[in-house]
Short mmCIF file of C-alpha atoms in Angstrom, two decimals:
data_model
loop_
_atom_site.label_atom_id
_atom_site.label_comp_id
_atom_site.label_asym_id
_atom_site.label_seq_id
_atom_site.Cartn_x
_atom_site.Cartn_y
_atom_site.Cartn_z
CA UNK A 1 -15.10 -10.18 -15.56
CA UNK A 2 -12.31 -12.29 -16.32
CA UNK A 3 -9.73 -12.27 -13.44
CA UNK A 4 -6.78 -12.64 -15.66
CA UNK A 5 -7.58 -9.34 -17.61
CA UNK A 6 -4.79 -7.11 -17.61
CA UNK A 7 -6.83 -4.23 -17.77
CA UNK A 8 -7.65 -2.31 -14.51
CA UNK A 9 -11.05 -3.55 -13.03
CA UNK A 10 -14.05 -1.28 -12.88
CA UNK A 11 -14.35 -0.34 -9.16
CA UNK A 12 -18.03 -1.57 -9.66
CA UNK A 13 -16.90 -4.98 -10.19
CA UNK A 14 -14.61 -5.43 -7.31
CA UNK A 15 -16.66 -7.49 -5.31
CA UNK A 16 -15.46 -10.56 -7.35
CA UNK A 17 -11.63 -9.58 -5.95
CA UNK A 18 -12.62 -9.58 -2.36
CA UNK A 19 -10.70 -13.13 -1.59
CA UNK A 20 -8.00 -15.29 -2.49
CA UNK A 21 -8.14 -19.04 -2.90
CA UNK A 22 -8.14 -20.89 0.70
CA UNK A 23 -8.54 -17.50 2.68
CA UNK A 24 -11.50 -15.94 3.87
CA UNK A 25 -13.10 -12.90 1.89
CA UNK A 26 -12.53 -9.51 3.04
CA UNK A 27 -14.26 -6.24 2.67
CA UNK A 28 -13.61 -3.88 -0.51
CA UNK A 29 -13.47 -0.35 0.04
CA UNK A 30 -13.25 2.13 -3.00
CA UNK A 31 -11.51 5.82 -2.22
CA UNK A 32 -11.86 8.17 -5.12
CA UNK A 33 -9.00 10.38 -4.43
CA UNK A 34 -8.14 13.72 -6.24
CA UNK A 35 -4.42 13.79 -7.04
CA UNK A 36 -3.56 17.44 -7.69
CA UNK A 37 -0.10 18.31 -9.39
CA UNK A 38 1.14 21.32 -11.27
CA UNK A 39 2.35 21.25 -14.92
CA UNK A 40 5.57 19.46 -15.44
CA UNK A 41 5.40 17.91 -11.96
CA UNK A 42 5.86 13.99 -11.86
CA UNK A 43 5.68 11.58 -9.13
CA UNK A 44 7.09 7.99 -9.06
CA UNK A 45 4.79 4.97 -8.99
CA UNK A 46 6.09 4.12 -5.66
CA UNK A 47 5.04 7.50 -4.39
CA UNK A 48 1.20 8.18 -2.85
CA UNK A 49 -0.53 11.55 -3.61
CA UNK A 50 -0.51 13.78 -0.56
CA UNK A 51 -4.65 13.21 -0.34
CA UNK A 52 -4.06 9.33 -0.24
CA UNK A 53 -1.27 9.42 2.30
CA UNK A 54 -3.12 11.76 4.35
CA UNK A 55 -6.12 9.47 4.37
CA UNK A 56 -4.00 6.36 5.22
CA UNK A 57 -2.24 8.25 7.95
CA UNK A 58 -5.50 9.73 9.43
CA UNK A 59 -7.37 6.43 9.34
CA UNK A 60 -4.51 4.13 10.63
CA UNK A 61 -2.50 6.25 13.23
CA UNK A 62 -2.77 8.51 16.04
CA UNK A 63 -0.45 11.32 17.38
CA UNK A 64 2.59 9.90 18.74
CA UNK A 65 2.92 6.82 16.69
CA UNK A 66 5.49 5.99 14.26
CA UNK A 67 5.02 5.20 10.78
CA UNK A 68 7.64 3.29 8.65
CA UNK A 69 8.16 3.34 4.92
CA UNK A 70 10.06 1.04 2.71
CA UNK A 71 11.52 3.75 0.53
CA UNK A 72 10.97 7.52 1.08
CA UNK A 73 7.92 8.92 0.33
CA UNK A 74 7.62 12.90 0.50
CA UNK A 75 3.89 12.81 0.84
CA UNK A 76 3.78 9.97 3.59
CA UNK A 77 6.25 11.90 5.30
CA UNK A 78 4.28 15.16 5.26
CA UNK A 79 1.23 13.30 6.30
CA UNK A 80 2.81 11.81 9.42
CA UNK A 81 4.38 14.91 10.60
CA UNK A 82 0.93 16.82 10.18
CA UNK A 83 -0.52 14.01 12.28
CA UNK A 84 2.12 14.40 14.89
CA UNK A 85 3.76 11.15 14.04
CA UNK A 86 7.25 9.92 13.97
CA UNK A 87 8.24 8.97 10.10
CA UNK A 88 10.98 6.61 9.27
CA UNK A 89 12.32 5.52 5.88
CA UNK A 90 14.30 2.27 5.23
CA UNK A 91 15.73 1.26 1.81
CA UNK A 92 15.64 -2.33 2.08
CA UNK A 93 13.25 -4.76 4.09
CA UNK A 94 16.29 -6.11 5.67
CA UNK A 95 16.65 -2.75 7.34
CA UNK A 96 13.67 -3.15 9.16
CA UNK A 97 15.55 -5.46 11.69
CA UNK A 98 17.46 -2.34 12.69
CA UNK A 99 14.53 -0.35 14.08
CA UNK A 100 14.44 -1.57 17.73
CA UNK A 101 14.56 1.94 18.76
CA UNK A 102 11.08 2.49 17.54
CA UNK A 103 9.57 -1.07 18.13
CA UNK A 104 6.21 -0.86 20.14
CA UNK A 105 5.51 2.63 18.66
CA UNK A 106 5.05 1.58 14.90
CA UNK A 107 1.20 1.63 14.18
CA UNK A 108 1.66 1.95 10.37
CA UNK A 109 4.27 0.26 7.87
CA UNK A 110 3.94 0.95 4.12
CA UNK A 111 5.36 -1.47 1.71
CA UNK A 112 5.37 0.05 -1.95
CA UNK A 113 4.93 -1.65 -5.22
CA UNK A 114 8.60 -1.81 -5.88
CA UNK A 115 8.98 -3.97 -3.13
CA UNK A 116 6.13 -6.07 -3.46
CA UNK A 117 7.23 -6.53 -7.45
CA UNK A 118 10.88 -7.42 -6.23
CA UNK A 119 9.55 -10.48 -4.07
CA UNK A 120 6.84 -11.50 -6.23
CA UNK A 121 8.47 -15.02 -6.80
CA UNK A 122 9.77 -15.41 -3.75
CA UNK A 123 7.60 -16.87 -0.98
CA UNK A 124 10.34 -16.87 1.80
CA UNK A 125 11.43 -13.47 1.16
CA UNK A 126 7.65 -12.43 1.44
CA UNK A 127 7.27 -14.19 4.88
CA UNK A 128 10.40 -12.61 6.17
CA UNK A 129 9.12 -9.06 5.15
CA UNK A 130 5.88 -9.56 6.89
CA UNK A 131 7.46 -11.37 9.83
CA UNK A 132 9.87 -8.19 10.39
CA UNK A 133 6.56 -6.02 10.02
CA UNK A 134 4.67 -8.21 12.63
CA UNK A 135 7.63 -7.93 15.15
CA UNK A 136 7.54 -4.04 14.66
CA UNK A 137 3.79 -3.09 14.80
CA UNK A 138 1.92 -2.40 17.89
CA UNK A 139 -0.89 -4.99 18.47
CA UNK A 140 -3.50 -2.90 16.65
CA UNK A 141 -1.03 -1.75 14.04
CA UNK A 142 -1.13 -2.34 10.46
CA UNK A 143 0.98 -2.95 7.33
CA UNK A 144 -0.44 -1.70 4.16
CA UNK A 145 0.90 -3.38 1.02
CA UNK A 146 0.53 -1.12 -2.25
CA UNK A 147 0.14 -2.72 -5.59
CA UNK A 148 0.07 -1.33 -8.91
CA UNK A 149 0.23 -2.64 -12.20
CA UNK A 150 3.26 -4.88 -13.32
CA UNK A 151 5.64 -4.15 -15.89
CA UNK A 152 4.36 -6.89 -17.97
CA UNK A 153 1.20 -5.33 -17.88
CA UNK A 154 -0.37 -7.90 -15.68
CA UNK A 155 -2.81 -6.61 -12.98
CA UNK A 156 -0.82 -6.78 -9.83
CA UNK A 157 -3.71 -7.73 -7.63
CA UNK A 158 -4.42 -10.82 -9.50
CA UNK A 159 -0.81 -11.62 -9.91
CA UNK A 160 0.48 -10.99 -6.13
CA UNK A 161 -2.33 -11.67 -3.93
CA UNK A 162 -2.08 -15.44 -4.16
CA UNK A 163 1.34 -15.36 -2.80
CA UNK A 164 1.22 -12.32 -0.66
CA UNK A 165 -1.85 -13.31 1.29
CA UNK A 166 -0.61 -16.71 2.35
CA UNK A 167 2.90 -15.60 3.06
CA UNK A 168 1.35 -12.67 5.54
CA UNK A 169 -0.95 -15.20 7.33
CA UNK A 170 2.12 -17.38 7.92
CA UNK A 171 3.86 -14.69 9.14
CA UNK A 172 1.36 -13.82 11.72
CA UNK A 173 -0.55 -11.23 9.86
CA UNK A 174 -4.24 -11.03 8.97
CA UNK A 175 -5.66 -9.44 5.86
CA UNK A 176 -8.37 -7.11 7.09
CA UNK A 177 -9.59 -5.09 4.02
CA UNK A 178 -9.23 -4.45 0.52
CA UNK A 179 -8.88 -0.57 -0.25
CA UNK A 180 -9.15 0.47 -4.11
CA UNK A 181 -7.82 3.85 -4.37
CA UNK A 182 -8.76 5.28 -7.71
CA UNK A 183 -7.03 8.53 -8.50
CA UNK A 184 -7.61 11.34 -11.07
CA UNK A 185 -4.74 13.68 -11.73
CA UNK A 186 -6.15 17.03 -12.16
CA UNK A 187 -3.53 19.56 -13.31
CA UNK A 188 -3.28 23.41 -13.58
CA UNK A 189 -2.87 23.11 -17.38
CA UNK A 190 -5.98 23.34 -19.69
CA UNK A 191 -6.88 19.98 -20.99
CA UNK A 192 -6.43 20.85 -24.78
CA UNK A 193 -2.66 21.66 -24.22
CA UNK A 194 -1.99 18.92 -21.62
CA UNK A 195 0.17 15.87 -22.98
CA UNK A 196 -1.31 12.32 -22.20
CA UNK A 197 0.93 12.08 -18.83
CA UNK A 198 -0.15 15.62 -17.83
CA UNK A 199 -3.80 14.94 -18.73
CA UNK A 200 -6.52 13.68 -16.08
CA UNK A 201 -6.14 10.17 -16.26
CA UNK A 202 -7.51 7.99 -13.66
CA UNK A 203 -5.48 5.02 -12.25
CA UNK A 204 -5.87 2.92 -9.23
CA UNK A 205 -3.84 1.29 -6.78
CA UNK A 206 -4.80 -1.63 -4.57
CA UNK A 207 -3.97 -1.52 -0.85
CA UNK A 208 -3.97 -4.50 0.91
CA UNK A 209 -4.55 -3.87 4.81
CA UNK A 210 -2.80 -6.34 7.12
CA UNK A 211 -2.67 -6.51 10.87
CA UNK A 212 -1.29 -8.62 13.66
CA UNK A 213 -3.54 -11.79 14.46
CA UNK A 214 -4.09 -11.36 18.27
CA UNK A 215 -2.77 -14.95 18.92
CA UNK A 216 0.71 -14.50 17.25
CA UNK A 217 1.97 -11.18 18.45
CA UNK A 218 5.46 -11.47 20.11
#
């Protein structure tokens, strides 16, 4: 498979996407997540489905933790509440510096595609973002970076990881896992009457799971 192919990769071929030049390879996990929505319901590219948000919160937090999102995500907020976690959303990466009140309780930070696209040509901004995440999270906490297809049509994983992973390492975060969340949108509308946007179209989101390196916290 050609890594520069702008088309989303087949999950069966994702083993070739498990590493970045100069970085050790990481495990790849594929999640098949059903995205249930009603006719006419839309969701921005920065919002997770309830099923995906629930999986992430269940796997990477425990009751009493704090979940931080860059940009409000209703599904993530709901999943955090169901898990017994505090949910905090900030509009801008610079706002992370103002979250001293929850420092030491943050076990999960979620960075949406909008933020990663904004910093994709700015290594210093990426390092600053990941440094703020490292400072906020508990030693076992995780920062999850979500990547979606770029406006140019380029595959976000291929385009962004060569910048993001070294920047994360420079900030003291370690790349633990690459999750490929494959979602199939199921609607309550008969397929023959659906528009393409309403039909069950499978898409995928790449999730980079980063955690604090043991020798750099603090």
